[in-house]
Amino acid sequence: TRAALTVALGDGSLYIAKCGPKKTPRVHIGLRHSVKQLAYMEHKVKHLKEFMPTKAKIHHVLGKSGFKNKKVYPMVHFGTSNKHLKAAYNILRPNGYKEITPALLSMLGARAAAWLYMDDGYFDATNARIDISMGSHSDQEIEMTIDWMEGLTGARGVLAKRSYTWNNERRIER
């Protein structure tokens, strides 16, 4: 469960799909990244497979990057299902959509924080800070994530325009 939640916190997703000849609903985990991030994808899949054995492989596909983008890019995709994913789904999507809760964050550690940064963040070298975009989450969820990250790193985050930034030495607002 923890491995699936770590993978799904950022760009990963847990969803229900009907599969097999009987179209039985099952929880799937899916990851999609730019083909330039293949090594990163392989790292995440290797971690996931340590806890959830599967024969599923990474596939090269064409897909859109972002919600409004119409251009198609080469991407890599990994997806699989497992009966143990139901527990992770119920924690990550208690109301049917991805939601950050205290229960979720209490199960995650430094690897989840690093992958959240790798999935949705970037390092701003000019201002010596990290920005993580969390535009699809509520201010309350972002504040919980800031508190969680501070507990892991000692650095304080700031909610700024639906994303947050943090720096160990000073408070930064945009």
Coordinates of C-alpha atoms in Angstrom, one line a residue:
T1 CA 0.0 0.0 0.0
R2 CA 2.7 2.5 1.0
A3 CA 4.7 1.8 -2.2
A4 CA 1.6 2.4 -4.4
L5 CA 0.8 5.6 -2.5
T6 CA 4.4 6.9 -2.8
V7 CA 4.2 6.3 -6.6
A8 CA 0.7 7.8 -7.0
L9 CA 1.2 11.0 -4.9
G10 CA 2.5 13.1 -7.8
D11 CA 2.0 12.1 -11.4
G12 CA 0.9 8.5 -10.7
S13 CA -2.7 7.6 -10.6
L14 CA -4.9 5.0 -9.0
Y15 CA -8.1 4.3 -10.8
I16 CA -10.8 1.7 -11.3
A17 CA -11.0 0.1 -14.7
K18 CA -13.0 -2.9 -16.0
C19 CA -10.7 -5.6 -17.3
G20 CA -10.7 -9.3 -18.3
P21 CA -13.4 -11.2 -20.2
K22 CA -16.0 -10.5 -17.5
K23 CA -15.1 -6.8 -17.3
T24 CA -14.5 -7.0 -13.6
P25 CA -13.7 -3.6 -12.0
R26 CA -10.2 -3.6 -10.6
V27 CA -8.0 -0.9 -9.2
H28 CA -5.1 0.0 -11.5
I29 CA -2.0 2.0 -10.9
G30 CA -0.7 4.1 -13.8
L31 CA 2.4 6.2 -14.4
R32 CA 3.1 8.4 -17.4
H33 CA 6.2 10.5 -18.1
S34 CA 8.1 12.1 -21.0
V35 CA 10.4 9.6 -22.8
K36 CA 13.2 11.9 -21.5
Q37 CA 12.3 10.6 -18.0
L38 CA 12.6 6.9 -18.9
A39 CA 15.4 6.3 -16.3
Y40 CA 13.2 7.9 -13.6
M41 CA 10.2 5.8 -14.6
E42 CA 12.4 2.7 -14.5
H43 CA 13.4 3.6 -11.0
K44 CA 9.8 4.1 -9.8
V45 CA 8.6 0.9 -11.4
K46 CA 11.5 -1.1 -9.9
H47 CA 10.5 0.2 -6.4
L48 CA 6.9 -0.6 -7.0
K49 CA 7.7 -4.1 -8.2
E50 CA 9.6 -4.8 -5.0
F51 CA 6.4 -4.6 -3.1
M52 CA 3.9 -5.6 -5.8
P53 CA 5.2 -8.3 -8.2
T54 CA 3.9 -7.9 -11.7
K55 CA 4.9 -8.9 -15.2
A56 CA 3.8 -5.6 -16.6
K57 CA 6.3 -3.6 -18.5
I58 CA 7.0 0.0 -19.4
H59 CA 5.6 0.9 -22.9
H60 CA 6.4 3.7 -25.3
V61 CA 3.3 5.6 -26.3
L62 CA 2.3 9.0 -27.7
G63 CA 0.4 11.3 -25.4
K64 CA -0.4 14.9 -24.5
S65 CA 1.6 16.7 -21.9
G66 CA -0.7 18.8 -19.7
F67 CA -4.4 19.4 -19.8
K68 CA -4.7 22.2 -22.5
N69 CA -1.9 21.0 -24.7
K70 CA -3.0 19.5 -28.1
K71 CA 0.5 18.5 -29.2
V72 CA 1.4 14.8 -28.9
Y73 CA 4.8 13.8 -27.5
P74 CA 6.7 10.5 -27.1
M75 CA 6.0 9.2 -23.6
V76 CA 6.5 6.1 -21.4
H77 CA 3.6 4.5 -19.6
F78 CA 3.4 1.8 -17.0
G79 CA 0.2 0.3 -15.7
T80 CA -0.9 -2.8 -13.7
S81 CA -3.5 -4.0 -11.4
N82 CA -3.3 -6.0 -8.1
K83 CA -5.9 -6.9 -5.5
H84 CA -3.8 -5.1 -2.9
L85 CA -4.2 -1.8 -4.6
K86 CA -7.8 -1.4 -3.3
A87 CA -6.5 -0.3 0.1
A88 CA -4.2 2.3 -1.4
Y89 CA -7.1 3.5 -3.6
N90 CA -9.4 4.0 -0.6
I91 CA -6.7 6.1 1.2
L92 CA -5.7 8.2 -1.9
R93 CA -9.2 8.6 -3.2
P94 CA -11.6 8.5 -0.2
N95 CA -14.2 10.6 -2.1
G96 CA -13.5 9.3 -5.6
Y97 CA -10.8 11.8 -6.5
K98 CA -7.2 12.2 -5.4
E99 CA -7.2 13.9 -2.0
I100 CA -4.3 14.7 0.4
T101 CA -5.3 13.8 3.9
P102 CA -3.5 13.4 7.3
A103 CA -3.9 9.6 7.0
L104 CA -2.2 9.6 3.6
L105 CA 0.7 11.8 4.6
S106 CA 1.3 9.9 7.8
M107 CA 2.1 6.8 5.7
L108 CA 4.6 8.5 3.5
G109 CA 8.3 9.4 3.9
A110 CA 11.2 11.1 2.3
R111 CA 10.9 9.0 -1.0
A112 CA 7.4 10.3 -1.5
A113 CA 8.6 13.9 -0.9
A114 CA 11.4 13.4 -3.4
W115 CA 9.1 11.9 -6.0
L116 CA 6.6 14.7 -5.5
Y117 CA 9.3 17.2 -6.3
M118 CA 10.5 15.1 -9.3
D119 CA 6.9 14.8 -10.6
D120 CA 5.6 18.3 -10.0
G121 CA 8.5 20.6 -9.0
Y122 CA 11.5 22.4 -10.2
F123 CA 14.5 24.1 -8.6
D124 CA 14.7 27.8 -9.1
A125 CA 18.5 28.4 -8.9
T126 CA 18.1 32.2 -9.1
N127 CA 16.1 32.4 -5.9
A128 CA 17.6 29.2 -4.3
R129 CA 14.1 27.6 -3.8
I130 CA 12.0 24.7 -4.9
D131 CA 8.6 25.2 -6.4
I132 CA 6.0 22.4 -6.4
S133 CA 2.9 22.9 -8.5
M134 CA -0.2 21.5 -6.7
G135 CA -2.9 23.4 -8.7
S136 CA -5.4 20.6 -8.5
H137 CA -5.4 20.5 -4.7
S138 CA -7.2 22.7 -2.2
D139 CA -5.4 25.3 -0.1
Q140 CA -6.0 23.1 2.9
E141 CA -4.4 20.1 1.2
I142 CA -1.4 22.2 0.2
E143 CA -1.0 23.5 3.7
M144 CA -1.0 19.9 5.0
T145 CA 1.6 19.0 2.5
I146 CA 3.7 22.0 3.5
D147 CA 3.6 20.9 7.1
W148 CA 4.5 17.4 6.1
M149 CA 7.4 18.5 4.0
E150 CA 8.6 20.8 6.9
G151 CA 8.6 17.8 9.2
L152 CA 10.7 15.8 6.7
T153 CA 13.1 18.5 5.7
G154 CA 13.0 21.3 8.3
A155 CA 12.3 23.8 5.5
R156 CA 9.1 25.9 5.7
G157 CA 6.9 26.2 2.7
V158 CA 4.7 29.1 1.5
L159 CA 1.4 28.8 -0.3
A160 CA 1.8 31.0 -3.4
K161 CA -0.7 31.1 -6.3
R162 CA -1.8 27.5 -5.8
S163 CA 1.7 26.3 -5.6
Y164 CA 4.2 26.5 -2.8
T165 CA 7.8 27.3 -2.4
W166 CA 10.2 26.8 0.5
N167 CA 13.7 27.8 1.4
N168 CA 15.6 26.9 4.6
E169 CA 16.9 30.4 5.1
R170 CA 14.1 32.8 4.5
R171 CA 10.4 33.0 3.7
I172 CA 9.7 33.6 0.1
E173 CA 6.4 34.8 -1.3
R174 CA 5.5 35.3 -4.9

